[in-house]
Structures are given as structure tokens and as C-alpha cells.
Amino acid sequence: ETGVTQSPTHLIKTRGQQVTLRCSSQSGHNTVSWYQQALGQGPQFIFQYYREEENGRGNFPPRFSGLQFPNYSSELNVNALELDDSALYLCASSLARRYEQYFGPGTRLTVT
Amino acid sequence: GENVEQHPSTLSVQEGDSAVIKCTYSDSASNYFPWYKQELGKRPQLIIDIRSNVGEKKDQRIAVTLNKTAKHFSLHITETQPEDSAVYFCAAGGQGSARQLTFGSGTQLTVLP
């Protein structure tokens, strides 16, 4: 059984640019949630994907968008990057209708 | 929406002592309460969780208690070891189809040898 993986590990972008982060869910898990973790804080829910559709969204603007693919992997896209977008982006996979979420190692995004 | 408060923000204990971290939540519809351990530079790791129909759950040296009436839950670690040093996050959620989690702000636990 393989765990949740994310790529890239680190990324540096300039304000105004766009970024795509990737996540492969744990083997057998069909649901992916994305979280933003600012330094020294707990993860904050961005959105969840199930059956290739957004299945819930936190308090994030529309410039945060995502995709889920038939193999359950997922992408997080952020447009018009702002300095405050600098954070660790975590994805978590789970089985539909199960509560437990398992996190990947995260992508550290720095916006300069 | 849900709001989770976590205390204390830092906690130092001597090896072998017990550690207790407390969280309160605001949304009475929340029915799932996990605890995650995050070591420096690593992913949050699910260490124990509890559902709202259970008052207490234990797994070796760790236990979680839930008081639904007061809307608070706690993590108890007994016989602490240096490898228990990490940031611990509580979370509340489980409502709706997304069952999204709302996290507390974390507790930095340091176990002194």
C-alpha cells in the first residue's frame, strides 16, 4: 500500500504568477482534500474532490481551483499569487463516507 | 462555521510524566475529533480519533476524552518519551458530505530527558 505523495517538494514563485501543485492519493482512496498550513498554524481546509467534482469548499477565493483525475490524483491551482499564499500546502486522502484523512508530506510554496 | 481553540500553545514535561492538551469546539454538529502529530518538516500523522458517540478512547500510551455537552475534548499522553516531542493538532469535523476538518492552532510538546 502506498501513502499520499505530493510534488513538488518546494516551489518559489513571484507575486502574480500561477502555480500547480500535485497530489497522488493513498492506494484505494477516492477522495482528496487540500489544506493550507501557514507557518505556526493548523491546516486550513481549501476544498475537497470526490468523483472528479468539488465536494465542499472552505473560505478561499475562486483563484484557488482544483481538479481530480480518474485515477483519483488531484491538482491544486492558484492564480494571481499573493505574498500571503506562502504556506505549506497539504493534501489528504480518504475513502468516501469515511472520516479518517491521511496527509501527504506537503509542498512548501514561497511567493516573493 | 466551526471554530476550534487549543491550549496550551507550548507544553514542556519531564520524560515519564503525563501531558494533557485541551481543545474546545463551537459547532454542535461536529461528530468526529482526530488528533494529529506533526514533527518538524514532516506530514501531520493521525494518531488517534474519537466519534461523538464515544466518551473515551485509548491506544497504548495515548487517550482521548470527549465531553459533548461542554464541547471539549482532550489528548492525554502518559509515560512521555523524547520521541513524543512534536506539534500536536486537534481537529473537529465530520459534518456534511465533505466531512471537512477544522484544526486548532497546535501545541508544541517538548519532552525533556
CSV table of C-alpha atoms in Angstrom, one decimal:
chain,number,residue,atom,x,y,z
A,1,GLU,CA,0.0,0.0,0.0
A,2,THR,CA,1.5,3.4,-1.0
A,3,GLY,CA,0.9,6.6,1.0
A,4,VAL,CA,-0.1,10.0,-0.1
A,5,THR,CA,2.6,11.7,-2.3
A,6,GLN,CA,2.9,15.3,-3.4
A,7,SER,CA,5.0,17.2,-5.9
A,8,PRO,CA,7.0,19.3,-6.0
A,9,THR,CA,8.5,19.5,-2.5
A,10,HIS,CA,9.4,23.1,-2.7
A,11,LEU,CA,8.5,25.9,-5.1
A,12,ILE,CA,9.3,29.6,-5.3
A,13,LYS,CA,7.1,31.9,-7.3
A,14,THR,CA,6.7,35.6,-7.9
A,15,ARG,CA,3.6,37.6,-7.0
A,16,GLY,CA,1.1,37.5,-9.8
A,17,GLN,CA,2.2,34.2,-11.2
A,18,GLN,CA,0.2,30.9,-11.3
A,19,VAL,CA,1.2,27.6,-9.7
A,20,THR,CA,0.0,24.0,-10.0
A,21,LEU,CA,0.6,21.5,-7.1
A,22,ARG,CA,0.0,17.8,-7.5
A,23,CYS,CA,-1.2,15.0,-5.2
A,24,SER,CA,-1.5,11.3,-5.5
A,25,SER,CA,-3.9,9.7,-3.1
A,26,GLN,CA,-3.2,6.7,-0.9
A,27,SER,CA,-3.9,3.4,-2.7
A,28,GLY,CA,-7.6,2.8,-2.8
A,29,HIS,CA,-8.6,6.3,-1.5
A,30,ASN,CA,-11.1,8.1,-3.8
A,31,THR,CA,-11.4,11.4,-2.1
A,32,VAL,CA,-8.8,14.2,-1.9
A,33,SER,CA,-8.9,17.3,0.3
A,34,TRP,CA,-6.5,20.2,0.1
A,35,TYR,CA,-5.3,22.3,3.1
A,36,GLN,CA,-3.2,25.4,3.5
A,37,GLN,CA,-0.9,25.5,6.5
A,38,ALA,CA,0.6,28.9,7.3
A,39,LEU,CA,3.7,28.9,9.5
A,40,GLY,CA,2.9,28.2,13.1
A,41,GLN,CA,-0.8,27.5,12.4
A,42,GLY,CA,-3.0,24.5,11.9
A,43,PRO,CA,-4.1,23.4,8.4
A,44,GLN,CA,-7.0,25.3,6.9
A,45,PHE,CA,-9.4,23.5,4.6
A,46,ILE,CA,-9.4,24.7,1.0
A,47,PHE,CA,-11.6,22.2,-0.8
A,48,GLN,CA,-12.3,18.5,-1.4
A,49,TYR,CA,-12.7,16.5,-4.6
A,50,TYR,CA,-14.7,13.3,-5.0
A,51,ARG,CA,-15.7,11.7,-8.2
A,52,GLU,CA,-13.8,14.4,-10.1
A,53,GLU,CA,-16.0,17.1,-8.7
A,54,GLU,CA,-15.6,19.7,-5.9
A,55,ASN,CA,-17.4,18.3,-2.9
A,56,GLY,CA,-17.0,21.1,-0.4
A,57,ARG,CA,-15.0,24.3,-0.1
A,58,GLY,CA,-13.6,26.4,2.7
A,59,ASN,CA,-13.2,30.2,2.9
A,60,PHE,CA,-10.8,30.6,-0.1
A,61,PRO,CA,-11.3,32.8,-3.1
A,62,PRO,CA,-12.0,31.5,-6.6
A,63,ARG,CA,-8.4,31.9,-7.7
A,64,PHE,CA,-7.9,28.7,-5.8
A,65,SER,CA,-9.1,25.9,-8.0
A,66,GLY,CA,-8.6,22.2,-8.4
A,67,LEU,CA,-9.1,19.1,-10.4
A,68,GLN,CA,-9.4,15.4,-9.7
A,69,PHE,CA,-8.5,12.8,-12.3
A,70,PRO,CA,-10.0,9.3,-12.9
A,71,ASN,CA,-7.1,7.7,-11.0
A,72,TYR,CA,-8.1,9.9,-8.0
A,73,SER,CA,-5.0,12.0,-8.2
A,74,SER,CA,-5.6,15.8,-7.8
A,75,GLU,CA,-4.2,19.2,-8.7
A,76,LEU,CA,-4.4,22.5,-6.8
A,77,ASN,CA,-4.1,25.6,-9.0
A,78,VAL,CA,-3.6,29.0,-7.6
A,79,ASN,CA,-3.8,32.1,-9.9
A,80,ALA,CA,-2.6,35.6,-9.3
A,81,LEU,CA,-0.3,34.6,-6.4
A,82,GLU,CA,-0.1,36.9,-3.4
A,83,LEU,CA,2.6,37.1,-0.7
A,84,ASP,CA,0.1,35.7,1.8
A,85,ASP,CA,-0.2,32.5,-0.3
A,86,SER,CA,3.2,31.5,1.0
A,87,ALA,CA,2.5,28.3,3.1
A,88,LEU,CA,2.7,24.6,3.2
A,89,TYR,CA,0.0,23.0,1.0
A,90,LEU,CA,-1.1,19.6,2.2
A,91,CYS,CA,-3.4,17.2,0.5
A,92,ALA,CA,-5.1,14.4,2.4
A,93,SER,CA,-6.8,11.4,1.0
A,94,SER,CA,-9.7,9.4,2.4
A,95,LEU,CA,-12.3,6.9,1.4
A,96,ALA,CA,-15.7,8.3,0.7
A,97,ARG,CA,-18.0,8.2,3.7
A,98,ARG,CA,-15.1,7.5,6.0
A,99,TYR,CA,-13.8,10.1,8.4
A,100,GLU,CA,-10.1,9.4,8.6
A,101,GLN,CA,-7.9,11.6,6.4
A,102,TYR,CA,-4.2,10.8,5.7
A,103,PHE,CA,-1.9,13.6,4.8
A,104,GLY,CA,0.9,13.8,2.2
A,105,PRO,CA,4.3,15.5,3.0
A,106,GLY,CA,3.2,18.8,1.5
A,107,THR,CA,4.5,21.4,-0.9
A,108,ARG,CA,6.2,24.4,0.5
A,109,LEU,CA,5.3,27.4,-1.6
A,110,THR,CA,7.1,30.7,-1.2
A,111,VAL,CA,5.8,33.8,-3.0
A,112,THR,CA,8.3,36.7,-3.4
B,1,GLY,CA,-18.7,27.8,10.7
B,2,GLU,CA,-16.7,25.6,13.1
B,3,ASN,CA,-14.1,27.2,15.4
B,4,VAL,CA,-11.6,25.1,17.4
B,5,GLU,CA,-9.4,26.5,20.2
B,6,GLN,CA,-6.5,24.6,21.5
B,7,HIS,CA,-4.5,25.0,24.7
B,8,PRO,CA,-1.7,25.3,25.7
B,9,SER,CA,0.3,26.5,22.8
B,10,THR,CA,3.5,25.1,24.3
B,11,LEU,CA,4.0,22.4,26.9
B,12,SER,CA,7.2,21.1,28.4
B,13,VAL,CA,7.2,17.9,30.5
B,14,GLN,CA,9.9,15.7,32.0
B,15,GLU,CA,10.3,12.3,30.4
B,16,GLY,CA,8.0,9.8,32.1
B,17,ASP,CA,5.4,12.5,33.1
B,18,SER,CA,2.0,12.8,31.5
B,19,ALA,CA,0.9,15.5,29.1
B,20,VAL,CA,-2.6,16.9,28.5
B,21,ILE,CA,-3.7,19.1,25.6
B,22,LYS,CA,-7.2,20.5,25.6
B,23,CYS,CA,-9.5,21.7,22.7
B,24,THR,CA,-12.9,23.3,22.5
B,25,TYR,CA,-15.2,23.4,19.5
B,26,SER,CA,-18.2,25.6,18.7
B,27,ASP,CA,-20.4,23.6,16.2
B,28,SER,CA,-22.6,21.0,18.0
B,29,ALA,CA,-23.0,19.3,14.6
B,30,SER,CA,-19.3,18.2,14.6
B,31,ASN,CA,-19.1,14.5,15.3
B,32,TYR,CA,-15.5,13.5,14.6
B,33,PHE,CA,-12.4,14.6,16.5
B,34,PRO,CA,-9.0,13.5,15.3
B,35,TRP,CA,-5.6,14.3,16.8
B,36,TYR,CA,-2.5,14.7,14.5
B,37,LYS,CA,1.2,14.7,15.4
B,38,GLN,CA,3.5,16.8,13.2
B,39,GLU,CA,7.2,16.5,13.6
B,40,LEU,CA,9.4,19.3,12.2
B,41,GLY,CA,9.3,19.2,8.4
B,42,LYS,CA,7.0,16.2,8.2
B,43,ARG,CA,3.4,15.4,7.4
B,44,PRO,CA,0.7,15.5,10.0
B,45,GLN,CA,0.2,12.0,11.2
B,46,LEU,CA,-3.2,10.8,12.5
B,47,ILE,CA,-2.5,9.3,16.0
B,48,ILE,CA,-6.0,8.8,17.5
B,49,ASP,CA,-9.5,9.9,16.8
B,50,ILE,CA,-12.9,9.7,18.5
B,51,ARG,CA,-16.5,9.9,17.3
B,52,SER,CA,-19.2,11.8,19.1
B,53,ASN,CA,-21.0,8.6,20.3
B,54,VAL,CA,-17.9,7.6,22.4
B,55,GLY,CA,-16.7,9.3,25.5
B,56,GLU,CA,-13.2,8.0,25.7
B,57,LYS,CA,-10.7,6.0,23.5
B,58,LYS,CA,-7.3,4.6,24.4
B,59,ASP,CA,-4.4,3.3,22.4
B,60,GLN,CA,-1.4,2.3,24.4
B,61,ARG,CA,0.0,5.5,26.0
B,62,ILE,CA,-2.4,7.9,24.3
B,63,ALA,CA,-6.0,8.5,25.1
B,64,VAL,CA,-8.7,11.0,24.1
B,65,THR,CA,-11.7,12.1,26.0
B,66,LEU,CA,-14.8,13.9,24.7
B,67,ASN,CA,-17.4,15.9,26.6
B,68,LYS,CA,-20.1,16.7,24.0
B,69,THR,CA,-22.2,18.8,26.5
B,70,ALA,CA,-19.3,21.1,27.2
B,71,LYS,CA,-17.9,20.8,23.6
B,72,HIS,CA,-14.4,20.0,24.6
B,73,PHE,CA,-12.0,17.1,24.1
B,74,SER,CA,-8.6,16.3,25.3
B,75,LEU,CA,-5.5,14.3,24.4
B,76,HIS,CA,-3.7,12.5,27.2
B,77,ILE,CA,-0.2,11.1,26.8
B,78,THR,CA,1.2,9.0,29.6
B,79,GLU,CA,4.8,8.0,30.3
B,80,THR,CA,6.1,10.5,27.8
B,81,GLN,CA,9.3,9.9,25.8
B,82,PRO,CA,11.6,12.2,24.0
B,83,GLU,CA,10.2,10.9,20.6
B,84,ASP,CA,6.8,12.3,21.7
B,85,SER,CA,8.2,15.8,21.1
B,86,ALA,CA,6.3,17.4,18.2
B,87,VAL,CA,3.4,19.7,17.4
B,88,TYR,CA,0.0,18.2,18.2
B,89,PHE,CA,-3.1,19.4,16.4
B,90,CYS,CA,-6.7,18.7,17.4
B,91,ALA,CA,-9.4,19.0,14.8
B,92,ALA,CA,-13.2,18.8,14.7
B,93,GLY,CA,-15.5,18.0,11.8
B,94,GLY,CA,-17.4,15.3,10.1
B,95,GLN,CA,-20.4,17.3,9.1
B,96,GLY,CA,-21.7,17.3,5.5
B,97,SER,CA,-20.6,15.3,2.6
B,98,ALA,CA,-17.0,16.7,2.7
B,99,ARG,CA,-16.5,16.0,6.4
B,100,GLN,CA,-14.0,18.8,6.4
B,101,LEU,CA,-11.8,19.2,9.4
B,102,THR,CA,-11.3,22.5,11.3
B,103,PHE,CA,-7.9,22.5,13.1
B,104,GLY,CA,-6.8,24.0,16.3
B,105,SER,CA,-3.6,26.2,16.3
B,106,GLY,CA,-1.4,23.4,17.6
B,107,THR,CA,0.6,22.6,20.8
B,108,GLN,CA,4.4,22.3,20.8
B,109,LEU,CA,5.1,19.5,23.2
B,110,THR,CA,8.7,19.1,24.4
B,111,VAL,CA,9.7,16.1,26.5
B,112,LEU,CA,12.8,16.8,28.4
B,113,PRO,CA,15.1,13.8,29.0
